[in-house]
Amino acid sequence: MPHSSWLKAAGAAFAVALATATAAHAAPAPAPAPELTAATSVAAVVTLRYDDSRAGGWEAAIAAGVASWNRNVSNVRLVEAAPGTRAEIQIVATSGWPQATLGPVRPGGQVRVELGSLAVSEGYDKTRIATHEMGHSLGLPDTKPGPCSQLMSGSAAGTSCTNAVPNATERSRVESAYAGGLASLVPADGRTLVDAP
């Protein structure tokens, strides 16, 4: 093979190899879509702190109510406030009927939940009471009269009702109230709802 033909063949092979290597390195890496989706949904979660330091005797009911809301809605999360820090939901034990400020409460705002022992002495379930009153803080009004399957029917469902799980409509209303994260939230209604029969 003449020297000039050999140089042409070697040059062509080198050009093909160089083009192939460049193309392999120039191809963009696939975007990590699952990680972006997870990060985006985490960013949309609104965290609300609660203070139950003045709700002696209701600790187990409050913990069960918080767990019920955290299991059933995905864009709002209830967490216990560290001692000495400000909480959006102030929970106190009282001797009257349960009552709460109607939300939805915003981070940095504040609502009050009163867990009244009068309802317990009448035979109403403590966990249902606590979960129901937290529902007011999240923006849900009463739905009286209503069946036991509606958490927000409250005392209208009777003393035999122990349901402490929001139904699909109630979950959807809370999800809608907190959709879009912080920017879409309107301030709490501010009315106090008393849950006497």
CSV table of C-alpha atoms in Angstrom, one decimal:
chain,number,residue,atom,x,y,z
A,1,MET,CA,0.0,0.0,0.0
A,2,PRO,CA,1.5,3.4,-1.0
A,3,HIS,CA,2.4,5.7,1.8
A,4,SER,CA,-0.2,8.3,0.9
A,5,SER,CA,-3.0,5.7,0.8
A,6,TRP,CA,-2.0,4.5,4.2
A,7,LEU,CA,-2.0,8.0,5.6
A,8,LYS,CA,-5.5,8.6,4.2
A,9,ALA,CA,-6.9,5.4,5.7
A,10,ALA,CA,-5.3,6.1,9.1
A,11,GLY,CA,-6.6,9.7,9.0
A,12,ALA,CA,-10.1,8.5,8.2
A,13,ALA,CA,-10.1,5.9,10.9
A,14,PHE,CA,-8.8,8.5,13.4
A,15,ALA,CA,-11.6,11.0,12.4
A,16,VAL,CA,-14.3,8.3,12.8
A,17,ALA,CA,-12.9,7.3,16.2
A,18,LEU,CA,-12.7,11.0,17.3
A,19,ALA,CA,-16.3,11.7,16.1
A,20,THR,CA,-17.6,8.6,17.9
A,21,ALA,CA,-15.8,9.5,21.2
A,22,THR,CA,-17.0,13.2,21.0
A,23,ALA,CA,-20.6,12.1,20.4
A,24,ALA,CA,-20.5,9.7,23.3
A,25,HIS,CA,-19.2,12.4,25.7
A,26,ALA,CA,-21.4,15.2,24.3
A,27,ALA,CA,-24.7,13.4,24.9
A,28,PRO,CA,-26.5,14.9,27.9
A,29,ALA,CA,-27.1,12.7,30.9
A,30,PRO,CA,-30.8,11.9,31.5
A,31,ALA,CA,-32.5,14.3,34.0
A,32,PRO,CA,-33.3,12.7,37.3
A,33,ALA,CA,-37.1,13.2,37.0
A,34,PRO,CA,-38.1,11.1,40.0
A,35,GLU,CA,-35.8,13.1,42.3
A,36,LEU,CA,-37.1,16.4,41.0
A,37,THR,CA,-40.7,15.3,41.4
A,38,ALA,CA,-40.1,14.2,45.0
A,39,ALA,CA,-38.2,17.4,45.9
A,40,THR,CA,-41.0,19.5,44.3
A,41,SER,CA,-43.7,17.7,46.3
A,42,VAL,CA,-41.7,18.0,49.6
A,43,ALA,CA,-41.3,21.8,48.9
A,44,ALA,CA,-45.1,22.1,48.6
A,45,VAL,CA,-45.8,20.7,52.1
A,46,VAL,CA,-46.9,23.3,54.7
A,47,THR,CA,-45.6,22.5,58.2
A,48,LEU,CA,-47.7,23.7,61.1
A,49,ARG,CA,-46.5,23.4,64.7
A,50,TYR,CA,-48.8,22.7,67.6
A,51,ASP,CA,-48.3,23.3,71.3
A,52,ASP,CA,-50.1,21.0,73.7
A,53,SER,CA,-48.2,21.9,76.8
A,54,ARG,CA,-51.4,23.2,78.4
A,55,ALA,CA,-53.6,20.2,77.4
A,56,GLY,CA,-52.8,17.8,80.3
A,57,GLY,CA,-54.8,14.6,80.1
A,58,TRP,CA,-55.3,14.9,76.3
A,59,GLU,CA,-51.8,13.9,75.2
A,60,ALA,CA,-52.8,10.5,73.7
A,61,ALA,CA,-55.9,11.9,72.0
A,62,ILE,CA,-53.8,14.7,70.5
A,63,ALA,CA,-51.1,12.4,69.3
A,64,ALA,CA,-53.7,10.1,67.7
A,65,GLY,CA,-55.4,13.1,66.0
A,66,VAL,CA,-52.1,14.5,64.7
A,67,ALA,CA,-51.3,11.0,63.3
A,68,SER,CA,-54.7,10.8,61.6
A,69,TRP,CA,-54.3,14.1,59.9
A,70,ASN,CA,-50.6,13.4,58.9
A,71,ARG,CA,-51.7,10.0,57.4
A,72,ASN,CA,-54.6,11.4,55.5
A,73,VAL,CA,-53.4,14.6,53.9
A,74,SER,CA,-50.2,15.0,52.0
A,75,ASN,CA,-49.6,18.7,51.6
A,76,VAL,CA,-49.8,19.8,55.3
A,77,ARG,CA,-47.9,18.3,58.2
A,78,LEU,CA,-48.5,18.8,61.9
A,79,VAL,CA,-45.5,18.7,64.1
A,80,GLU,CA,-45.1,19.3,67.8
A,81,ALA,CA,-43.4,22.7,68.6
A,82,ALA,CA,-40.2,22.6,70.5
A,83,PRO,CA,-40.5,24.0,74.0
A,84,GLY,CA,-40.4,27.7,74.1
A,85,THR,CA,-41.0,28.2,70.4
A,86,ARG,CA,-44.1,29.8,68.8
A,87,ALA,CA,-46.7,27.4,67.5
A,88,GLU,CA,-49.5,28.0,65.0
A,89,ILE,CA,-52.0,25.8,66.8
A,90,GLN,CA,-52.3,26.4,70.6
A,91,ILE,CA,-54.1,23.4,72.2
A,92,VAL,CA,-55.4,23.8,75.8
A,93,ALA,CA,-57.6,21.7,78.1
A,94,THR,CA,-60.7,23.4,79.5
A,95,SER,CA,-63.7,22.5,81.6
A,96,GLY,CA,-66.3,23.6,79.0
A,97,TRP,CA,-67.3,22.4,75.5
A,98,PRO,CA,-64.6,21.9,72.8
A,99,GLN,CA,-64.1,24.8,70.5
A,100,ALA,CA,-61.6,26.0,68.0
A,101,THR,CA,-60.7,28.9,65.7
A,102,LEU,CA,-61.7,28.3,62.1
A,103,GLY,CA,-58.6,28.2,59.8
A,104,PRO,CA,-56.9,27.4,57.6
A,105,VAL,CA,-54.1,28.6,59.8
A,106,ARG,CA,-51.0,29.9,58.0
A,107,PRO,CA,-47.4,29.3,59.1
A,108,GLY,CA,-46.7,32.3,61.4
A,109,GLY,CA,-50.4,32.7,62.2
A,110,GLN,CA,-52.1,31.4,65.2
A,111,VAL,CA,-55.3,29.6,66.1
A,112,ARG,CA,-56.6,28.2,69.4
A,113,VAL,CA,-58.1,24.7,70.1
A,114,GLU,CA,-59.9,24.1,73.4
A,115,LEU,CA,-60.4,20.5,74.3
A,116,GLY,CA,-63.3,20.7,76.8
A,117,SER,CA,-63.9,18.1,79.4
A,118,LEU,CA,-67.6,18.7,79.4
A,119,ALA,CA,-67.9,16.8,76.2
A,120,VAL,CA,-65.9,13.8,77.7
A,121,SER,CA,-68.2,13.8,80.8
A,122,GLU,CA,-71.2,13.6,78.4
A,123,GLY,CA,-69.6,10.5,76.8
A,124,TYR,CA,-67.9,11.8,73.6
A,125,ASP,CA,-64.7,10.2,72.4
A,126,LYS,CA,-61.5,12.2,73.2
A,127,THR,CA,-59.6,11.2,70.1
A,128,ARG,CA,-62.6,12.1,67.8
A,129,ILE,CA,-62.8,15.5,69.7
A,130,ALA,CA,-59.1,16.3,69.3
A,131,THR,CA,-59.1,15.3,65.6
A,132,HIS,CA,-62.3,17.2,64.9
A,133,GLU,CA,-61.0,20.4,66.6
A,134,MET,CA,-57.7,20.2,64.6
A,135,GLY,CA,-59.9,19.9,61.5
A,136,HIS,CA,-61.3,23.4,62.3
A,137,SER,CA,-57.7,24.7,62.5
A,138,LEU,CA,-57.1,23.3,59.0
A,139,GLY,CA,-60.1,25.2,57.7
A,140,LEU,CA,-63.0,22.8,58.0
A,141,PRO,CA,-66.3,24.0,59.4
A,142,ASP,CA,-68.9,21.8,61.2
A,143,THR,CA,-71.1,19.7,59.0
A,144,LYS,CA,-74.1,19.3,61.4
A,145,PRO,CA,-76.2,17.3,61.2
A,146,GLY,CA,-74.1,14.6,59.8
A,147,PRO,CA,-73.2,10.9,60.1
A,148,CYS,CA,-70.4,9.3,62.1
A,149,SER,CA,-68.4,8.9,58.8
A,150,GLN,CA,-68.0,12.7,58.7
A,151,LEU,CA,-65.4,13.7,61.2
A,152,MET,CA,-66.7,17.3,61.1
A,153,SER,CA,-70.2,16.2,62.1
A,154,GLY,CA,-68.8,16.3,65.6
A,155,SER,CA,-71.3,15.9,68.4
A,156,ALA,CA,-74.2,15.4,65.9
A,157,ALA,CA,-73.0,11.9,65.3
A,158,GLY,CA,-73.7,10.9,69.0
A,159,THR,CA,-71.6,9.6,71.8
A,160,SER,CA,-71.3,6.1,70.3
A,161,CYS,CA,-69.3,7.5,67.4
A,162,THR,CA,-65.5,7.1,67.7
A,163,ASN,CA,-64.5,7.8,64.1
A,164,ALA,CA,-61.4,10.0,64.1
A,165,VAL,CA,-60.5,9.8,60.4
A,166,PRO,CA,-61.5,12.5,57.9
A,167,ASN,CA,-63.5,11.3,55.0
A,168,ALA,CA,-62.6,11.8,51.3
A,169,THR,CA,-64.5,15.1,51.1
A,170,GLU,CA,-62.8,16.5,54.2
A,171,ARG,CA,-59.4,15.4,53.1
A,172,SER,CA,-59.9,17.0,49.7
A,173,ARG,CA,-61.0,20.3,51.3
A,174,VAL,CA,-57.9,20.5,53.4
A,175,GLU,CA,-55.6,19.5,50.5
A,176,SER,CA,-57.3,22.2,48.4
A,177,ALA,CA,-56.9,24.8,51.2
A,178,TYR,CA,-53.2,24.2,51.3
A,179,ALA,CA,-52.6,23.5,47.6
A,180,GLY,CA,-49.7,25.5,46.1
A,181,GLY,CA,-47.9,25.8,49.4
A,182,LEU,CA,-47.7,29.1,51.3
A,183,ALA,CA,-48.5,31.5,48.5
A,184,SER,CA,-52.1,30.4,48.0
A,185,LEU,CA,-53.1,30.5,51.7
A,186,VAL,CA,-55.6,33.0,52.9
A,187,PRO,CA,-55.5,34.1,56.5
A,188,ALA,CA,-57.6,32.0,59.0
A,189,ASP,CA,-61.3,32.9,59.2
A,190,GLY,CA,-60.9,33.8,62.9
A,191,ARG,CA,-64.4,32.7,64.0
A,192,THR,CA,-64.5,30.4,67.1
A,193,LEU,CA,-66.7,27.4,66.5
A,194,VAL,CA,-68.1,25.9,69.7
A,195,ASP,CA,-68.9,22.2,69.4
A,196,ALA,CA,-71.8,21.8,71.9
A,197,PRO,CA,-74.6,19.5,70.9
